[in-house]
Amino acid sequence: MADSGFTAADKLADPAEISTAVVVGHIRPDADAIGSVCATVAVLRQRGIDATGVIGQREPIATNLYTIPGCADIQLVERLPEADLVVTVDCGDLGRTGTCAEGIGAHDRVLVIDHHSSNTGFGTVDVIDPAAESTTAILHRWFTASGDGIDRDVAHALYAGLVTDTGSFRWGGAGMHLLAADLIGRGVDTRAVAVDLMDATTPESLRIIGRVLAGVETHPDGPGMTVLTADHATITETNPETIESLTEFIRATGQGVGVLLKENLPGVWSVSFRSTDHDVASVATSLGGGGHLLAAGATVRGTRGTVLAAVRRAVGGHAHPYTPENDA
Ligand code: 5GP
Ligand code: MN
């Protein structure tokens, strides 16, 4: 992506024209969403804009994300608060903004910053770079190009998105290491971040993870599927970070596609797709979701049986082999 998008972004967020901004991350946020919200709020405030960070859901967010500086100031909202400017970060489509979607759809000054390959753009200005390892990597380029100060707290927030979205630097280009070096140079405590966001667990979580893993199923559809299920009873028994950690087990099972079925509300399933060699963004998109080529998701309603049947059809019809040439 040409960095000229940043000039348009700066024009939209010009403090001479606007005084308030709301920064929206996606629902059921991860560290890239929260890191992006915190960093953007801090930098807009430095620019003299009265910025607030929000997530459009009522449910509490994962407690480990509160280790990211600024997270405690993020509001869980039932509708988009009034502001001159809306910035969405890490949201692949309008639906991912949750309860803010209606307000954003009607707003005339929306800046979309994202790295999902399925994002077709829904802002006044869209800065979308599917080659970026994390949304925080795009933000770092924007802030650097515009001469914003990146202090230790902002660096911590940017690093949180980078280290988690790259699977601890397992996938991504050389640029992610240069970016990490820059952020570490600004004082980020990388060991603490690793414990806070990736390593910390409890014996209770391990027991639940063990139970879900013991229920693993395989199906022959398309390139083959490995399926884990966390039903609603399991989800209410534990915390979001335990459930999210389950995706790490299904990426490379030797079957083409790993699937995690999460019944977040009775009859409402978040489906996570992971792969190392098949395009799962198309699978998720065919179910009304989206994401990256090798990590995507969708929300499907029904019983476990009907949801699994829909997932099997989607994987059978859409999980085409991934080649580096079609990786964006
Ligand atoms: P996860 O499986 O970790 O929830 O999400 C993997 C990727 O798919 C993320 O980049 C996420 O933004 C995207 N994703 C997950 N669920 C949905 C969904 O319901 N809709 C869309 N558009 N994207 C999703
Ligand atoms: Mn991301």
Tab-separated table of C-alpha atoms and ligand atoms in Angstrom:
chain	number	residue	atom	x	y	z
A	1	MET	CA	0.000	0.000	0.000
A	2	ALA	CA	1.255	3.448	-0.868
A	3	ASP	CA	1.864	5.495	2.237
A	4	SER	CA	-0.023	8.319	0.463
A	5	GLY	CA	-3.043	6.924	2.336
A	6	PHE	CA	-1.535	8.531	5.414
A	7	THR	CA	-1.811	12.019	3.877
A	8	ALA	CA	-5.539	11.458	3.369
A	9	ALA	CA	-5.767	10.093	6.929
A	10	ASP	CA	-4.034	13.188	8.328
A	11	LYS	CA	-6.407	15.445	6.392
A	12	LEU	CA	-9.440	13.632	7.802
A	13	ALA	CA	-7.990	13.805	11.339
A	14	ASP	CA	-6.819	17.415	11.038
A	15	PRO	CA	-7.056	19.051	14.504
A	16	ALA	CA	-7.803	22.359	12.780
A	17	GLU	CA	-11.088	20.865	11.582
A	18	ILE	CA	-12.127	18.462	14.318
A	19	SER	CA	-11.978	18.462	18.092
A	20	THR	CA	-13.319	15.035	19.117
A	21	ALA	CA	-12.672	11.485	17.911
A	22	VAL	CA	-13.838	8.026	18.858
A	23	VAL	CA	-11.545	5.087	18.118
A	24	VAL	CA	-13.318	1.742	17.634
A	25	GLY	CA	-11.705	-1.714	17.834
A	26	HIS	CA	-13.463	-4.939	16.887
A	27	ILE	CA	-15.777	-6.910	19.151
A	28	ARG	CA	-14.278	-9.773	21.166
A	29	PRO	CA	-11.043	-7.817	20.840
A	30	ASP	CA	-7.568	-9.311	20.691
A	31	ALA	CA	-4.283	-7.587	21.517
A	32	ASP	CA	-4.005	-6.073	18.030
A	33	ALA	CA	-7.429	-4.469	18.379
A	34	ILE	CA	-6.790	-3.149	21.902
A	35	GLY	CA	-3.170	-2.152	21.153
A	36	SER	CA	-4.386	-0.263	18.070
A	37	VAL	CA	-7.132	1.544	19.999
A	38	CYS	CA	-4.777	2.532	22.845
A	39	ALA	CA	-1.996	3.750	20.541
A	40	THR	CA	-4.367	5.706	18.299
A	41	VAL	CA	-6.152	7.371	21.223
A	42	ALA	CA	-2.800	8.406	22.735
A	43	VAL	CA	-1.477	9.856	19.476
A	44	LEU	CA	-4.698	11.715	18.619
A	45	ARG	CA	-4.621	13.228	22.128
A	46	GLN	CA	-1.023	14.332	21.521
A	47	ARG	CA	-2.310	16.046	18.391
A	48	GLY	CA	-4.787	17.988	20.541
A	49	ILE	CA	-7.880	15.938	19.688
A	50	ASP	CA	-10.181	14.780	22.497
A	51	ALA	CA	-10.126	11.043	21.673
A	52	THR	CA	-11.941	8.137	23.336
A	53	GLY	CA	-11.456	4.411	22.744
A	54	VAL	CA	-14.496	2.110	22.578
A	55	ILE	CA	-15.532	-1.485	21.894
A	56	GLY	CA	-19.120	-2.046	20.726
A	57	GLN	CA	-20.117	-4.819	23.113
A	58	ARG	CA	-21.516	-5.262	26.585
A	59	GLU	CA	-19.527	-8.386	27.519
A	60	PRO	CA	-16.281	-7.810	29.399
A	61	ILE	CA	-13.052	-8.126	27.423
A	62	ALA	CA	-10.219	-10.524	28.275
A	63	THR	CA	-8.542	-9.400	31.503
A	64	ASN	CA	-4.998	-9.938	30.184
A	65	LEU	CA	-5.608	-7.120	27.676
A	66	TYR	CA	-5.759	-4.659	30.616
A	67	THR	CA	-1.958	-4.939	30.795
A	68	ILE	CA	-1.818	-2.806	27.621
A	69	PRO	CA	-1.372	0.853	28.680
A	70	GLY	CA	-4.602	2.778	28.145
A	71	CYS	CA	-6.880	-0.284	28.051
A	72	ALA	CA	-8.550	0.647	31.350
A	73	ASP	CA	-9.845	3.846	29.687
A	74	ILE	CA	-11.611	1.960	26.887
A	75	GLN	CA	-15.391	2.070	27.203
A	76	LEU	CA	-17.741	-0.801	26.403
A	77	VAL	CA	-20.607	0.957	24.627
A	78	GLU	CA	-24.117	0.178	23.424
A	79	ARG	CA	-23.945	2.703	20.586
A	80	LEU	CA	-21.367	4.930	18.905
A	81	PRO	CA	-20.648	8.005	21.068
A	82	GLU	CA	-20.917	11.400	19.342
A	83	ALA	CA	-17.647	12.629	17.844
A	84	ASP	CA	-16.405	14.634	14.862
A	85	LEU	CA	-14.273	11.748	13.624
A	86	VAL	CA	-14.545	7.963	13.866
A	87	VAL	CA	-11.445	5.813	13.454
A	88	THR	CA	-11.917	2.037	13.192
A	89	VAL	CA	-8.849	-0.095	13.799
A	90	ASP	CA	-8.408	-3.826	13.034
A	91	CYS	CA	-12.079	-4.116	11.968
A	92	GLY	CA	-12.384	-6.182	8.770
A	93	ASP	CA	-15.930	-5.038	8.111
A	94	LEU	CA	-18.601	-2.798	9.611
A	95	GLY	CA	-20.227	-5.718	11.468
A	96	ARG	CA	-17.033	-6.189	13.489
A	97	THR	CA	-17.669	-2.814	15.177
A	98	GLY	CA	-20.649	-4.423	16.973
A	99	THR	CA	-23.080	-1.960	18.522
A	100	CYS	CA	-21.216	0.944	16.864
A	101	ALA	CA	-22.032	-0.293	13.336
A	102	GLU	CA	-25.223	1.715	12.866
A	103	GLY	CA	-23.640	4.986	14.005
A	104	ILE	CA	-20.571	4.447	11.853
A	105	GLY	CA	-22.711	3.607	8.809
A	106	ALA	CA	-24.426	6.998	9.193
A	107	HIS	CA	-21.258	9.028	9.985
A	108	ASP	CA	-19.652	11.226	7.328
A	109	ARG	CA	-16.077	11.203	8.646
A	110	VAL	CA	-14.769	7.677	9.107
A	111	LEU	CA	-11.148	6.569	8.896
A	112	VAL	CA	-10.659	2.804	8.467
A	113	ILE	CA	-7.239	1.381	9.361
A	114	ASP	CA	-6.890	-2.370	8.896
A	115	HIS	CA	-4.879	-5.302	7.577
A	116	HIS	CA	-7.529	-7.964	6.816
A	117	SER	CA	-7.395	-9.237	3.226
A	118	SER	CA	-11.196	-9.515	3.163
A	119	ASN	CA	-11.710	-5.803	3.996
A	120	THR	CA	-13.328	-4.051	1.039
A	121	GLY	CA	-13.333	-0.649	2.773
A	122	PHE	CA	-16.229	1.048	4.537
A	123	GLY	CA	-14.761	4.431	5.478
A	124	THR	CA	-14.481	7.942	4.066
A	125	VAL	CA	-10.771	7.149	3.902
A	126	ASP	CA	-9.552	3.539	3.979
A	127	VAL	CA	-5.970	2.680	4.881
A	128	ILE	CA	-5.960	-1.085	4.338
A	129	ASP	CA	-2.739	-3.034	3.928
A	130	PRO	CA	-3.149	-6.836	3.897
A	131	ALA	CA	0.649	-7.187	3.749
A	132	ALA	CA	0.994	-5.600	7.208
A	133	GLU	CA	1.585	-8.142	9.980
A	134	SER	CA	-0.708	-6.278	12.361
A	135	THR	CA	-2.863	-3.177	12.374
A	136	THR	CA	-0.352	-1.745	14.868
A	137	ALA	CA	2.360	-2.109	12.168
A	138	ILE	CA	0.318	0.188	9.877
A	139	LEU	CA	-0.192	2.633	12.753
A	140	HIS	CA	3.554	2.727	13.402
A	141	ARG	CA	4.164	3.688	9.751
A	142	TRP	CA	1.456	6.342	9.936
A	143	PHE	CA	2.722	7.901	13.175
A	144	THR	CA	6.325	7.827	11.911
A	145	ALA	CA	5.368	9.422	8.571
A	146	SER	CA	3.422	12.152	10.386
A	147	GLY	CA	6.102	12.908	12.996
A	148	ASP	CA	4.086	11.813	16.049
A	149	GLY	CA	5.942	10.984	19.242
A	150	ILE	CA	6.007	7.261	20.086
A	151	ASP	CA	6.605	7.029	23.822
A	152	ARG	CA	7.032	3.821	25.820
A	153	ASP	CA	3.311	3.321	26.402
A	154	VAL	CA	2.453	3.754	22.727
A	155	ALA	CA	5.361	1.447	21.809
A	156	HIS	CA	4.030	-1.156	24.294
A	157	ALA	CA	0.560	-0.995	22.701
A	158	LEU	CA	2.001	-1.301	19.170
A	159	TYR	CA	4.258	-4.192	20.202
A	160	ALA	CA	1.324	-6.043	21.823
A	161	GLY	CA	-0.474	-6.171	18.461
A	162	LEU	CA	2.670	-7.102	16.560
A	163	VAL	CA	3.850	-9.954	18.777
A	164	THR	CA	0.427	-11.597	19.004
A	165	ASP	CA	-0.703	-11.212	15.368
A	166	THR	CA	2.631	-12.688	14.164
A	167	GLY	CA	2.316	-15.685	16.520
A	168	SER	CA	5.416	-14.476	18.398
A	169	PHE	CA	7.236	-13.621	15.147
A	170	ARG	CA	6.630	-17.039	13.565
A	171	TRP	CA	5.024	-15.603	10.434
A	172	GLY	CA	5.648	-12.250	8.761
A	173	GLY	CA	8.458	-10.536	6.902
A	174	ALA	CA	11.788	-9.022	7.896
A	175	GLY	CA	10.002	-5.740	8.508
A	176	MET	CA	8.344	-7.103	11.652
A	177	HIS	CA	11.768	-7.629	13.257
A	178	LEU	CA	12.863	-4.103	12.341
A	179	LEU	CA	9.636	-2.768	13.811
A	180	ALA	CA	10.129	-4.845	16.968
A	181	ALA	CA	13.673	-3.489	17.272
A	182	ASP	CA	12.376	0.069	17.013
A	183	LEU	CA	9.723	-0.539	19.682
A	184	ILE	CA	12.104	-2.360	22.029
A	185	GLY	CA	14.451	0.615	21.642
A	186	ARG	CA	11.660	2.753	23.112
A	187	GLY	CA	11.633	0.703	26.303
A	188	VAL	CA	9.068	-2.099	25.808
A	189	ASP	CA	9.541	-4.901	28.368
A	190	THR	CA	9.111	-7.831	25.952
A	191	ARG	CA	9.383	-10.521	28.640
A	192	ALA	CA	6.556	-8.977	30.623
A	193	VAL	CA	4.421	-8.693	27.478
A	194	ALA	CA	5.034	-12.388	26.696
A	195	VAL	CA	3.860	-13.440	30.148
A	196	ASP	CA	0.923	-11.002	30.182
A	197	LEU	CA	-0.462	-11.826	26.759
A	198	MET	CA	0.703	-15.358	25.933
A	199	ASP	CA	2.101	-17.460	28.762
A	200	ALA	CA	-0.056	-16.684	31.784
A	201	THR	CA	-2.570	-19.452	32.538
A	202	THR	CA	-4.095	-21.277	35.511
A	203	PRO	CA	-4.549	-24.942	36.435
A	204	GLU	CA	-8.331	-24.471	35.940
A	205	SER	CA	-7.757	-23.194	32.404
A	206	LEU	CA	-5.475	-26.125	31.638
A	207	ARG	CA	-8.177	-28.581	32.775
A	208	ILE	CA	-10.751	-26.980	30.487
A	209	ILE	CA	-8.295	-26.859	27.569
A	210	GLY	CA	-7.586	-30.557	28.161
A	211	ARG	CA	-11.264	-31.407	28.066
A	212	VAL	CA	-11.848	-29.493	24.819
A	213	LEU	CA	-8.754	-31.058	23.221
A	214	ALA	CA	-9.959	-34.537	24.212
A	215	GLY	CA	-13.113	-33.873	22.155
A	216	VAL	CA	-11.185	-33.319	18.894
A	217	GLU	CA	-12.916	-34.586	15.739
A	218	THR	CA	-11.776	-34.963	12.161
A	219	HIS	CA	-13.863	-34.723	8.992
A	220	PRO	CA	-12.875	-35.520	5.405
A	221	ASP	CA	-14.371	-32.445	3.726
A	222	GLY	CA	-12.208	-30.549	1.221
A	223	PRO	CA	-8.590	-30.823	2.292
A	224	GLY	CA	-9.681	-32.361	5.606
A	225	MET	CA	-10.753	-30.651	8.837
A	226	THR	CA	-9.845	-30.906	12.498
A	227	VAL	CA	-12.593	-29.553	14.754
A	228	LEU	CA	-12.561	-28.435	18.391
A	229	THR	CA	-15.765	-27.405	20.157
A	230	ALA	CA	-16.260	-25.061	23.098
A	231	ASP	CA	-20.007	-25.104	23.766
A	232	HIS	CA	-21.798	-22.417	25.757
A	233	ALA	CA	-21.437	-24.288	29.046
A	234	THR	CA	-17.661	-24.458	28.563
A	235	ILE	CA	-17.484	-20.785	27.624
A	236	THR	CA	-19.364	-19.675	30.743
A	237	GLU	CA	-17.078	-21.828	32.880
A	238	THR	CA	-13.882	-20.022	31.875
A	239	ASN	CA	-12.453	-16.747	30.539
A	240	PRO	CA	-12.119	-15.460	26.945
A	241	GLU	CA	-8.311	-15.839	26.885
A	242	THR	CA	-8.552	-19.580	27.647
A	243	ILE	CA	-11.039	-20.063	24.809
A	244	GLU	CA	-8.998	-17.950	22.365
A	245	SER	CA	-5.831	-19.924	23.193
A	246	LEU	CA	-7.479	-23.034	21.694
A	247	THR	CA	-6.890	-21.748	18.155
A	248	GLU	CA	-3.167	-22.369	18.639
A	249	PHE	CA	-3.767	-26.144	18.614
A	250	ILE	CA	-5.536	-26.407	15.244
A	251	ARG	CA	-3.269	-24.566	12.847
A	252	ALA	CA	-1.083	-27.412	11.639
A	253	THR	CA	-2.686	-30.762	12.343
A	254	GLY	CA	-1.756	-32.261	8.968
A	255	GLN	CA	-5.351	-31.753	7.867
A	256	GLY	CA	-5.894	-28.751	5.603
A	257	VAL	CA	-8.129	-26.714	7.888
A	258	GLY	CA	-8.427	-26.342	11.647
A	259	VAL	CA	-11.807	-25.249	13.007
A	260	LEU	CA	-12.736	-24.016	16.476
A	261	LEU	CA	-16.473	-23.775	17.208
A	262	LYS	CA	-17.235	-21.345	20.053
A	263	GLU	CA	-20.820	-21.019	21.253
A	264	ASN	CA	-20.534	-17.486	22.641
A	265	LEU	CA	-24.280	-17.186	23.239
A	266	PRO	CA	-26.737	-20.082	23.168
A	267	GLY	CA	-27.160	-20.854	19.452
A	268	VAL	CA	-24.653	-18.199	18.303
A	269	TRP	CA	-21.330	-19.693	17.268
A	270	SER	CA	-18.068	-17.870	16.497
A	271	VAL	CA	-16.158	-20.098	14.157
A	272	SER	CA	-12.373	-19.708	13.902
A	273	PHE	CA	-10.532	-21.123	10.898
A	274	ARG	CA	-6.775	-21.713	10.840
A	275	SER	CA	-4.473	-23.262	8.254
A	276	THR	CA	-0.906	-23.289	7.040
A	277	ASP	CA	-1.654	-24.257	3.428
A	278	HIS	CA	-5.285	-23.443	2.552
A	279	ASP	CA	-7.113	-20.167	2.007
A	280	VAL	CA	-9.564	-19.921	4.887
A	281	ALA	CA	-10.485	-16.248	4.282
A	282	SER	CA	-12.699	-17.460	1.393
A	283	VAL	CA	-14.217	-20.141	3.629
A	284	ALA	CA	-15.073	-17.554	6.302
A	285	THR	CA	-16.323	-15.033	3.737
A	286	SER	CA	-18.695	-17.650	2.285
A	287	LEU	CA	-20.226	-17.873	5.787
A	288	GLY	CA	-20.602	-14.097	6.079
A	289	GLY	CA	-17.325	-13.521	7.972
A	290	GLY	CA	-13.796	-12.750	6.833
A	291	GLY	CA	-10.200	-12.405	7.953
A	292	HIS	CA	-6.742	-13.294	6.677
A	293	LEU	CA	-5.821	-16.037	4.204
A	294	LEU	CA	-4.568	-18.358	6.952
A	295	ALA	CA	-6.610	-17.119	9.947
A	296	ALA	CA	-10.235	-16.158	9.541
A	297	GLY	CA	-13.587	-16.364	11.274
A	298	ALA	CA	-17.329	-16.080	10.941
A	299	THR	CA	-20.436	-16.056	13.122
A	300	VAL	CA	-22.993	-18.793	12.399
A	301	ARG	CA	-26.322	-19.393	14.163
A	302	GLY	CA	-27.866	-22.770	14.896
A	303	THR	CA	-27.299	-25.963	16.786
A	304	ARG	CA	-23.852	-27.532	16.855
A	305	GLY	CA	-25.100	-30.005	14.231
A	306	THR	CA	-26.385	-27.404	11.758
A	307	VAL	CA	-23.357	-25.144	12.294
A	308	LEU	CA	-20.948	-28.029	11.727
A	309	ALA	CA	-22.849	-29.021	8.573
A	310	ALA	CA	-22.571	-25.445	7.227
A	311	VAL	CA	-18.860	-25.348	8.093
A	312	ARG	CA	-18.266	-28.699	6.367
A	313	ARG	CA	-19.970	-27.428	3.192
A	314	ALA	CA	-17.989	-24.179	3.309
A	315	VAL	CA	-14.646	-25.934	3.783
A	316	GLY	CA	-15.527	-28.482	1.085
A	317	GLY	CA	-16.402	-25.722	-1.397
A	318	HIS	CA	-13.974	-22.904	-0.610
A	319	ALA	CA	-10.750	-24.119	1.059
A	320	HIS	CA	-8.458	-23.839	-1.960
A	321	PRO	CA	-4.735	-24.466	-1.631
A	322	TYR	CA	-2.827	-21.402	-0.541
A	323	THR	CA	0.256	-20.343	-2.454
A	324	PRO	CA	2.627	-17.534	-1.466
A	325	GLU	CA	1.716	-15.762	-4.773
A	326	ASN	CA	-1.853	-15.180	-3.636
A	327	ASP	CA	-0.783	-14.094	-0.157
A	328	ALA	CA	-1.238	-10.390	0.205
B	1	5GP	P1	-10.409	-15.361	15.365
B	1	5GP	O1	-10.609	-16.717	14.773
B	1	5GP	O2	-9.121	-15.236	16.100
B	1	5GP	O3	-11.603	-14.834	16.075
B	1	5GP	O4	-10.265	-14.415	14.109
B	1	5GP	C1	-9.374	-14.696	13.060
B	1	5GP	C2	-9.489	-13.597	12.038
B	1	5GP	O5	-10.761	-13.654	11.432
B	1	5GP	C3	-9.341	-12.236	12.657
B	1	5GP	O6	-8.522	-11.479	11.835
B	1	5GP	C4	-10.741	-11.722	12.727
B	1	5GP	O7	-10.771	-10.353	12.536
B	1	5GP	C5	-11.479	-12.453	11.623
B	1	5GP	N1	-12.829	-12.791	12.088
B	1	5GP	C6	-13.174	-13.561	13.139
B	1	5GP	N2	-14.510	-13.639	13.288
B	1	5GP	C7	-15.038	-12.884	12.305
B	1	5GP	C8	-16.380	-12.536	11.907
B	1	5GP	O8	-17.377	-12.950	12.508
B	1	5GP	N3	-16.477	-11.709	10.838
B	1	5GP	C9	-15.404	-11.239	10.139
B	1	5GP	N4	-15.590	-10.425	9.089
B	1	5GP	N5	-14.145	-11.541	10.483
B	1	5GP	C10	-13.953	-12.347	11.529
B	2	MN	MN	-5.088	-7.767	13.601
